[in-house]
Amino acid sequence: MAKKILVTGGTGYIGSHTVVELQESGYEVVIVDDLSNSSIDVLDNIAKISGTKPAFEQFNLADKEKTSDFFKRNQGIEAIIHFAAFKAVGESVQIPLNYYRNNLVSLMNLLDCQREFNVPNMVFSSSCTVYGQPEKLPVTEATPRKDAESPYGNTKRVSEDILQDSVKAYPELKAIALRYFNPIGAHPSALIGELPLGVPQNLVPFITQTAAGLRDELKVFGDDYNTPDGSAVRDYINVVDLAKAHVTAIARLLDGKNKANYEIFNLGTGDGLSVLEVVKGFERATGEKLNYKIVERRAGDVEQIWADTTYANEELGWKAEKGLDETLLSAWNWEKKVRGIE
Ligand code: UD1
């Protein structure tokens, strides 16, 4: 019988791609999402790719009663992948209590239910934001964490602590925290992808919306960083590659291959790319001309960060496979599909 996995935030950007990969690996998926930043239509598009429409319930996991009731009615879940969270850095500065309440209470409710309903395994969405601007590059999992720049970043840091303390106190629980670098791109089918509400904050959605004519120009935030071309450097990881890492992490927990009850993996490509390299890459991969202008640095941005992926490569047996051009083309194909551009 297929093993049942709860994917919270499963209609979101990374969640939806992970649901497809789980289904294609033979897992049964049940999604919980409050649809605060995603659409119910994602379920049909997942079904078009994998052939199976996942089970779905709409509620917010910060509601303890609804969360308990869900687990009461859904016996036999073997693991949780917990994506559901607020993620807008700027907004988190404006409404920090909403971020802390939503992101932390939902995690604690899930952990309580894991104990009560005997669901031993969790894979958690963390972020390279926990490293801040590291002293040494690339960053390994042992690189010290820094004070968070935003309430959003702090929820990731505190969530990691909550997980670590919980698995220590309750040995029946096991958790893997995955620290994502910068996820970009879309499923090659162009049926699922990133759909930001309002003006995109992240680089690649802004690029594709500019190319699609929704925005006049891309603003490149800063060309006076201490990097080869002066623009900031990140490690851009294809979202399908990233989704596959979750399947690997789930199998590791279910097969008891984990080396400790709490483990952390960096998920990136291992390559740092500048904003201008991504812009050039987009033009090269798609043949579209991008209107962009250099402006001031953005507050809160780090200069450069990229992953040392050795541990994920060797321990998880996972490696990023897709190249930049293919990934940027997938993002563009998705944008065109959403906007009805031929
Ligand atoms: C941010 C968060 C990260 C979070 C991720 C989720 C921080 C420090 N980083 O990553 O934790 O997981 O979002 O979405 O909180 N850029 C432009 N013009 C734009 C947009 C971006 O030049 O219009 C540049 C940025 O200055 C940056 C790079 O592109 O150098 C990537 O930016 P972005 O996509 O927003 O991701 P991060 O800020 O790296």
GROMACS .gro file of C-alpha atoms and ligand atoms in nm:
model
  381
    1MET     CA    1   0.000   0.000   0.000
    2ALA     CA    2   0.120   0.347  -0.084
    3LYS     CA    3   0.269   0.539   0.206
    4LYS     CA    4   0.066   0.844   0.299
    5ILE     CA    5   0.237   1.183   0.327
    6LEU     CA    6   0.080   1.507   0.449
    7VAL     CA    7   0.205   1.805   0.249
    8THR     CA    8   0.115   2.134   0.417
    9GLY     CA    9   0.123   2.427   0.177
   10GLY     CA   10   0.093   2.172  -0.103
   11THR     CA   11  -0.080   2.409  -0.346
   12GLY     CA   12   0.203   2.663  -0.311
   13TYR     CA   13   0.507   2.704  -0.531
   14ILE     CA   14   0.755   2.450  -0.392
   15GLY     CA   15   0.476   2.242  -0.236
   16SER     CA   16   0.296   2.174  -0.565
   17HIS     CA   17   0.616   2.063  -0.739
   18THR     CA   18   0.693   1.835  -0.443
   19VAL     CA   19   0.343   1.681  -0.452
   20VAL     CA   20   0.400   1.585  -0.818
   21GLU     CA   21   0.738   1.426  -0.744
   22LEU     CA   22   0.596   1.236  -0.443
   23GLN     CA   23   0.306   1.101  -0.649
   24GLU     CA   24   0.539   1.005  -0.931
   25SER     CA   25   0.750   0.814  -0.675
   26GLY     CA   26   0.443   0.616  -0.560
   27TYR     CA   27   0.343   0.806  -0.246
   28GLU     CA   28  -0.016   0.894  -0.158
   29VAL     CA   29  -0.045   1.266  -0.084
   30VAL     CA   30  -0.291   1.461   0.124
   31ILE     CA   31  -0.261   1.839   0.108
   32VAL     CA   32  -0.359   2.090   0.374
   33ASP     CA   33  -0.347   2.453   0.258
   34ASP     CA   34  -0.549   2.759   0.358
   35LEU     CA   35  -0.521   2.896   0.000
   36SER     CA   36  -0.404   3.232   0.142
   37ASN     CA   37  -0.135   3.249  -0.128
   38SER     CA   38  -0.232   2.984  -0.382
   39SER     CA   39  -0.525   2.867  -0.593
   40ILE     CA   40  -0.746   2.559  -0.577
   41ASP     CA   41  -0.688   2.516  -0.954
   42VAL     CA   42  -0.340   2.389  -0.876
   43LEU     CA   43  -0.498   2.056  -0.778
   44ASP     CA   44  -0.630   1.994  -1.130
   45ASN     CA   45  -0.297   2.091  -1.281
   46ILE     CA   46  -0.114   1.851  -1.051
   47ALA     CA   47  -0.357   1.582  -1.170
   48LYS     CA   48  -0.282   1.665  -1.535
   49ILE     CA   49   0.087   1.597  -1.470
   50SER     CA   50   0.076   1.297  -1.237
   51GLY     CA   51  -0.262   1.147  -1.326
   52THR     CA   52  -0.385   1.173  -0.967
   53LYS     CA   53  -0.569   1.454  -0.796
   54PRO     CA   54  -0.437   1.469  -0.440
   55ALA     CA   55  -0.671   1.469  -0.140
   56PHE     CA   56  -0.713   1.826  -0.015
   57GLU     CA   57  -0.842   2.011   0.289
   58GLN     CA   58  -0.857   2.387   0.329
   59PHE     CA   59  -0.775   2.525   0.673
   60ASN     CA   60  -0.502   2.710   0.858
   61LEU     CA   61  -0.275   2.492   1.070
   62ALA     CA   62  -0.247   2.759   1.339
   63ASP     CA   63  -0.603   2.647   1.430
   64LYS     CA   64  -0.535   2.370   1.680
   65GLU     CA   65  -0.887   2.230   1.682
   66LYS     CA   66  -0.903   2.195   1.304
   67THR     CA   67  -0.554   2.047   1.294
   68SER     CA   68  -0.636   1.784   1.560
   69ASP     CA   69  -0.963   1.704   1.390
   70PHE     CA   70  -0.780   1.654   1.060
   71PHE     CA   71  -0.541   1.399   1.214
   72LYS     CA   72  -0.832   1.222   1.387
   73ARG     CA   73  -0.999   1.172   1.050
   74ASN     CA   74  -0.679   1.092   0.858
   75GLN     CA   75  -0.513   0.792   1.017
   76GLY     CA   76  -0.202   0.630   0.877
   77ILE     CA   77  -0.002   0.940   0.777
   78GLU     CA   78   0.364   0.841   0.798
   79ALA     CA   79   0.534   1.175   0.742
   80ILE     CA   80   0.470   1.546   0.704
   81ILE     CA   81   0.641   1.788   0.467
   82HIS     CA   82   0.570   2.126   0.620
   83PHE     CA   83   0.576   2.408   0.364
   84ALA     CA   84   0.276   2.610   0.485
   85ALA     CA   85   0.408   2.949   0.600
   86PHE     CA   86   0.404   3.318   0.523
   87LYS     CA   87   0.718   3.413   0.328
   88ALA     CA   88   0.720   3.778   0.226
   89VAL     CA   89   1.027   3.934   0.386
   90GLY     CA   90   0.908   4.298   0.361
   91GLU     CA   91   0.556   4.224   0.482
   92SER     CA   92   0.697   4.038   0.783
   93VAL     CA   93   0.855   4.364   0.900
   94GLN     CA   94   0.514   4.539   0.881
   95ILE     CA   95   0.308   4.267   1.053
   96PRO     CA   96   0.553   4.060   1.260
   97LEU     CA   97   0.295   3.913   1.497
   98ASN     CA   98   0.100   3.762   1.206
   99TYR     CA   99   0.423   3.601   1.087
  100TYR     CA  100   0.523   3.466   1.427
  101ARG     CA  101   0.171   3.343   1.503
  102ASN     CA  102   0.115   3.179   1.168
  103ASN     CA  103   0.458   3.026   1.113
  104LEU     CA  104   0.539   2.917   1.468
  105VAL     CA  105   0.198   2.813   1.601
  106SER     CA  106   0.130   2.596   1.295
  107LEU     CA  107   0.461   2.415   1.347
  108MET     CA  108   0.391   2.360   1.717
  109ASN     CA  109   0.039   2.235   1.645
  110LEU     CA  110   0.179   1.986   1.396
  111LEU     CA  111   0.441   1.864   1.643
  112ASP     CA  112   0.172   1.816   1.912
  113CYS     CA  113  -0.038   1.617   1.665
  114GLN     CA  114   0.262   1.412   1.553
  115ARG     CA  115   0.298   1.294   1.911
  116GLU     CA  116  -0.072   1.246   1.974
  117PHE     CA  117  -0.147   1.066   1.648
  118ASN     CA  118   0.181   0.882   1.608
  119VAL     CA  119   0.325   1.052   1.298
  120PRO     CA  120   0.699   1.023   1.358
  121ASN     CA  121   0.856   1.207   1.062
  122MET     CA  122   0.878   1.568   0.949
  123VAL     CA  123   1.064   1.740   0.667
  124PHE     CA  124   1.073   2.116   0.724
  125SER     CA  125   1.118   2.406   0.478
  126SER     CA  126   1.399   2.622   0.606
  127SER     CA  127   1.605   2.878   0.423
  128CYS     CA  128   1.961   2.994   0.368
  129THR     CA  129   1.840   3.319   0.523
  130VAL     CA  130   1.946   3.164   0.858
  131TYR     CA  131   2.313   3.216   0.755
  132GLY     CA  132   2.281   3.594   0.699
  133GLN     CA  133   2.600   3.718   0.530
  134PRO     CA  134   2.845   3.438   0.612
  135GLU     CA  135   3.212   3.508   0.684
  136LYS     CA  136   3.323   3.221   0.462
  137LEU     CA  137   3.183   3.093   0.131
  138PRO     CA  138   3.043   2.855   0.030
  139VAL     CA  139   2.832   2.776   0.337
  140THR     CA  140   2.819   2.430   0.485
  141GLU     CA  141   2.556   2.307   0.729
  142ALA     CA  142   2.806   2.382   1.006
  143THR     CA  143   2.837   2.750   0.912
  144PRO     CA  144   2.709   2.944   1.213
  145ARG     CA  145   2.365   3.097   1.187
  146LYS     CA  146   2.329   3.474   1.226
  147ASP     CA  147   2.064   3.695   1.382
  148ALA     CA  148   1.779   3.717   1.134
  149GLU     CA  149   1.735   4.033   0.925
  150SER     CA  150   1.355   4.008   0.931
  151PRO     CA  151   1.071   3.853   1.131
  152TYR     CA  152   1.026   3.610   0.839
  153GLY     CA  153   1.389   3.501   0.867
  154ASN     CA  154   1.351   3.476   1.241
  155THR     CA  155   1.053   3.240   1.206
  156LYS     CA  156   1.278   3.005   1.008
  157ARG     CA  157   1.552   3.023   1.268
  158VAL     CA  158   1.315   2.973   1.563
  159SER     CA  159   1.131   2.693   1.378
  160GLU     CA  160   1.461   2.509   1.342
  161ASP     CA  161   1.517   2.549   1.716
  162ILE     CA  162   1.166   2.427   1.796
  163LEU     CA  163   1.226   2.119   1.583
  164GLN     CA  164   1.567   2.047   1.729
  165ASP     CA  165   1.444   2.083   2.088
  166SER     CA  166   1.135   1.873   2.018
  167VAL     CA  167   1.313   1.574   1.865
  168LYS     CA  168   1.555   1.586   2.156
  169ALA     CA  169   1.278   1.580   2.415
  170TYR     CA  170   1.054   1.334   2.227
  171PRO     CA  171   1.271   1.058   2.080
  172GLU     CA  172   0.977   0.914   1.888
  173LEU     CA  173   1.005   1.216   1.653
  174LYS     CA  174   1.252   1.260   1.367
  175ALA     CA  175   1.302   1.570   1.155
  176ILE     CA  176   1.503   1.695   0.860
  177ALA     CA  177   1.536   2.070   0.799
  178LEU     CA  178   1.611   2.160   0.438
  179ARG     CA  179   1.777   2.498   0.390
  180TYR     CA  180   1.681   2.617   0.045
  181PHE     CA  181   1.893   2.864  -0.143
  182ASN     CA  182   1.698   3.054  -0.416
  183PRO     CA  183   1.431   2.834  -0.577
  184ILE     CA  184   1.342   2.935  -0.934
  185GLY     CA  185   1.182   2.793  -1.249
  186ALA     CA  186   0.869   2.587  -1.306
  187HIS     CA  187   0.759   2.238  -1.401
  188PRO     CA  188   0.860   2.157  -1.764
  189SER     CA  189   0.491   2.098  -1.845
  190ALA     CA  190   0.422   2.467  -1.762
  191LEU     CA  191   0.117   2.345  -1.568
  192ILE     CA  192   0.246   2.456  -1.228
  193GLY     CA  193   0.487   2.732  -1.128
  194GLU     CA  194   0.528   3.036  -0.908
  195LEU     CA  195   0.230   3.273  -0.900
  196PRO     CA  196   0.310   3.575  -0.681
  197LEU     CA  197   0.019   3.789  -0.564
  198GLY     CA  198   0.069   4.155  -0.657
  199VAL     CA  199   0.414   4.291  -0.738
  200PRO     CA  200   0.676   4.014  -0.720
  201GLN     CA  201   0.952   4.060  -0.464
  202ASN     CA  202   1.178   3.787  -0.600
  203LEU     CA  203   1.412   3.823  -0.894
  204VAL     CA  204   1.293   3.565  -1.146
  205PRO     CA  205   0.916   3.634  -1.125
  206PHE     CA  206   1.001   4.003  -1.168
  207ILE     CA  207   1.210   3.919  -1.475
  208THR     CA  208   0.940   3.705  -1.637
  209GLN     CA  209   0.666   3.961  -1.563
  210THR     CA  210   0.884   4.234  -1.715
  211ALA     CA  211   0.943   4.027  -2.027
  212ALA     CA  212   0.568   3.958  -2.043
  213GLY     CA  213   0.497   4.333  -2.038
  214LEU     CA  214   0.336   4.348  -1.693
  215ARG     CA  215   0.624   4.560  -1.555
  216ASP     CA  216   0.812   4.838  -1.733
  217GLU     CA  217   1.157   4.743  -1.619
  218LEU     CA  218   1.354   4.525  -1.382
  219LYS     CA  219   1.539   4.714  -1.115
  220VAL     CA  220   1.876   4.556  -1.043
  221PHE     CA  221   1.940   4.632  -0.678
  222GLY     CA  222   2.303   4.747  -0.659
  223ASP     CA  223   2.610   4.712  -0.883
  224ASP     CA  224   2.864   4.821  -0.621
  225TYR     CA  225   2.891   4.496  -0.425
  226ASN     CA  226   3.227   4.331  -0.384
  227THR     CA  227   3.147   4.068  -0.651
  228PRO     CA  228   3.291   4.010  -1.002
  229ASP     CA  229   3.036   4.233  -1.179
  230GLY     CA  230   2.920   4.432  -0.874
  231SER     CA  231   2.569   4.279  -0.852
  232ALA     CA  232   2.469   4.049  -0.566
  233VAL     CA  233   2.537   3.676  -0.588
  234ARG     CA  234   2.296   3.390  -0.504
  235ASP     CA  235   2.265   3.017  -0.560
  236TYR     CA  236   1.959   2.961  -0.785
  237ILE     CA  237   1.816   2.612  -0.758
  238ASN     CA  238   1.561   2.462  -0.999
  239VAL     CA  239   1.230   2.398  -0.821
  240VAL     CA  240   1.191   2.046  -0.966
  241ASP     CA  241   1.540   1.954  -0.848
  242LEU     CA  242   1.445   2.099  -0.510
  243ALA     CA  243   1.118   1.901  -0.503
  244LYS     CA  244   1.312   1.579  -0.570
  245ALA     CA  245   1.529   1.645  -0.266
  246HIS     CA  246   1.214   1.629  -0.052
  247VAL     CA  247   1.130   1.284  -0.186
  248THR     CA  248   1.482   1.173  -0.101
  249ALA     CA  249   1.456   1.319   0.250
  250ILE     CA  250   1.120   1.145   0.309
  251ALA     CA  251   1.263   0.810   0.196
  252ARG     CA  252   1.562   0.863   0.425
  253LEU     CA  253   1.333   0.906   0.727
  254LEU     CA  254   1.089   0.628   0.633
  255ASP     CA  255   1.374   0.383   0.567
  256GLY     CA  256   1.544   0.477   0.894
  257LYS     CA  257   1.860   0.586   0.708
  258ASN     CA  258   1.890   0.910   0.906
  259LYS     CA  259   2.204   0.940   1.118
  260ALA     CA  260   2.046   1.157   1.387
  261ASN     CA  261   1.692   1.246   1.491
  262TYR     CA  262   1.746   1.599   1.364
  263GLU     CA  263   1.941   1.660   1.044
  264ILE     CA  264   2.002   1.966   0.827
  265PHE     CA  265   2.083   1.980   0.457
  266ASN     CA  266   2.169   2.273   0.232
  267LEU     CA  267   1.986   2.255  -0.099
  268GLY     CA  268   2.149   2.456  -0.373
  269THR     CA  269   2.353   2.404  -0.688
  270GLY     CA  270   2.687   2.498  -0.535
  271ASP     CA  271   2.730   2.781  -0.791
  272GLY     CA  272   2.698   3.149  -0.714
  273LEU     CA  273   2.547   3.365  -0.989
  274SER     CA  274   2.513   3.742  -0.997
  275VAL     CA  275   2.186   3.922  -1.071
  276LEU     CA  276   2.334   4.042  -1.402
  277GLU     CA  277   2.433   3.686  -1.494
  278VAL     CA  278   2.074   3.577  -1.436
  279VAL     CA  279   1.950   3.866  -1.653
  280LYS     CA  280   2.193   3.768  -1.933
  281GLY     CA  281   2.102   3.402  -1.886
  282PHE     CA  282   1.734   3.485  -1.928
  283GLU     CA  283   1.797   3.676  -2.251
  284ARG     CA  284   2.014   3.395  -2.384
  285ALA     CA  285   1.775   3.114  -2.290
  286THR     CA  286   1.457   3.279  -2.414
  287GLY     CA  287   1.571   3.515  -2.691
  288GLU     CA  288   1.373   3.792  -2.515
  289LYS     CA  289   1.525   4.134  -2.454
  290LEU     CA  290   1.492   4.248  -2.094
  291ASN     CA  291   1.452   4.612  -2.000
  292TYR     CA  292   1.653   4.669  -1.683
  293LYS     CA  293   1.816   4.948  -1.489
  294ILE     CA  294   2.070   4.955  -1.209
  295VAL     CA  295   1.935   5.117  -0.891
  296GLU     CA  296   2.037   5.145  -0.525
  297ARG     CA  297   2.094   4.837  -0.313
  298ARG     CA  298   1.783   4.689  -0.147
  299ALA     CA  299   1.777   4.714   0.234
  300GLY     CA  300   1.842   4.383   0.406
  301ASP     CA  301   2.008   4.210   0.107
  302VAL     CA  302   2.325   4.014   0.166
  303GLU     CA  303   2.613   4.061  -0.078
  304GLN     CA  304   2.673   3.700  -0.171
  305ILE     CA  305   2.585   3.349  -0.066
  306TRP     CA  306   2.602   3.007  -0.223
  307ALA     CA  307   2.590   2.654  -0.092
  308ASP     CA  308   2.844   2.388  -0.028
  309THR     CA  309   2.630   2.093  -0.138
  310THR     CA  310   2.876   1.817  -0.046
  311TYR     CA  311   2.669   1.691   0.246
  312ALA     CA  312   2.343   1.672   0.047
  313ASN     CA  313   2.527   1.511  -0.245
  314GLU     CA  314   2.697   1.245  -0.033
  315GLU     CA  315   2.447   1.182   0.247
  316LEU     CA  316   2.115   1.235   0.071
  317GLY     CA  317   2.246   1.111  -0.262
  318TRP     CA  318   2.082   1.414  -0.423
  319LYS     CA  319   2.231   1.662  -0.666
  320ALA     CA  320   2.092   1.956  -0.862
  321GLU     CA  321   2.073   1.847  -1.225
  322LYS     CA  322   1.912   2.120  -1.429
  323GLY     CA  323   2.116   2.404  -1.575
  324LEU     CA  324   2.040   2.776  -1.557
  325ASP     CA  325   1.916   2.818  -1.916
  326GLU     CA  326   1.673   2.528  -1.895
  327THR     CA  327   1.546   2.658  -1.561
  328LEU     CA  328   1.498   3.017  -1.681
  329LEU     CA  329   1.325   2.891  -1.995
  330SER     CA  330   1.084   2.688  -1.779
  331ALA     CA  331   1.004   3.004  -1.578
  332TRP     CA  332   0.937   3.192  -1.902
  333ASN     CA  333   0.720   2.915  -2.049
  334TRP     CA  334   0.513   2.918  -1.730
  335GLU     CA  335   0.475   3.299  -1.737
  336LYS     CA  336   0.368   3.284  -2.103
  337LYS     CA  337   0.113   3.014  -2.026
  338VAL     CA  338  -0.032   3.211  -1.734
  339ARG     CA  339  -0.057   3.531  -1.941
  340GLY     CA  340  -0.180   3.360  -2.255
  341ILE     CA  341   0.127   3.467  -2.457
  342GLU     CA  342   0.199   3.255  -2.766
  343UD1     C1  343   1.473   3.616  -0.014
  343UD1     C2  344   1.497   3.588   0.130
  343UD1     C3  345   1.503   3.439   0.153
  343UD1     C4  346   1.376   3.378   0.111
  343UD1     C5  347   1.351   3.408  -0.033
  343UD1     C6  348   1.212   3.357  -0.058
  343UD1     C7  349   1.634   3.727   0.272
  343UD1     C8  350   1.768   3.788   0.294
  343UD1     N1  351   1.623   3.649   0.167
  343UD1     O1  352   1.588   3.576  -0.087
  343UD1     O2  353   1.519   3.410   0.287
  343UD1     O3  354   1.380   3.240   0.133
  343UD1     O4  355   1.357   3.550  -0.058
  343UD1     O5  356   1.154   3.411  -0.163
  343UD1     O6  357   1.546   3.748   0.347
  343UD1     N2  358   1.678   4.147  -0.709
  343UD1     C9  359   1.685   4.252  -0.797
  343UD1     N3  360   1.568   4.305  -0.846
  343UD1    C10  361   1.445   4.258  -0.810
  343UD1    C11  362   1.438   4.148  -0.720
  343UD1    C12  363   1.556   4.096  -0.671
  343UD1     O7  364   1.794   4.299  -0.832
  343UD1     O8  365   1.344   4.310  -0.857
  343UD1    C13  366   1.802   4.088  -0.656
  343UD1    C14  367   1.812   4.096  -0.506
  343UD1     O9  368   1.868   4.218  -0.466
  343UD1    C15  369   1.902   3.975  -0.476
  343UD1    C16  370   1.864   3.874  -0.585
  343UD1    O10  371   1.801   3.951  -0.689
  343UD1    O11  372   2.036   4.011  -0.492
  343UD1    C17  373   1.769   3.768  -0.537
  343UD1    O12  374   1.661   3.831  -0.473
  343UD1     P1  375   1.529   3.752  -0.429
  343UD1    O13  376   1.479   3.671  -0.543
  343UD1    O14  377   1.435   3.852  -0.369
  343UD1    O15  378   1.578   3.649  -0.320
  343UD1     P2  379   1.664   3.674  -0.185
  343UD1    O16  380   1.648   3.813  -0.137
  343UD1    O17  381   1.799   3.622  -0.210
   0.00000   0.00000   0.00000
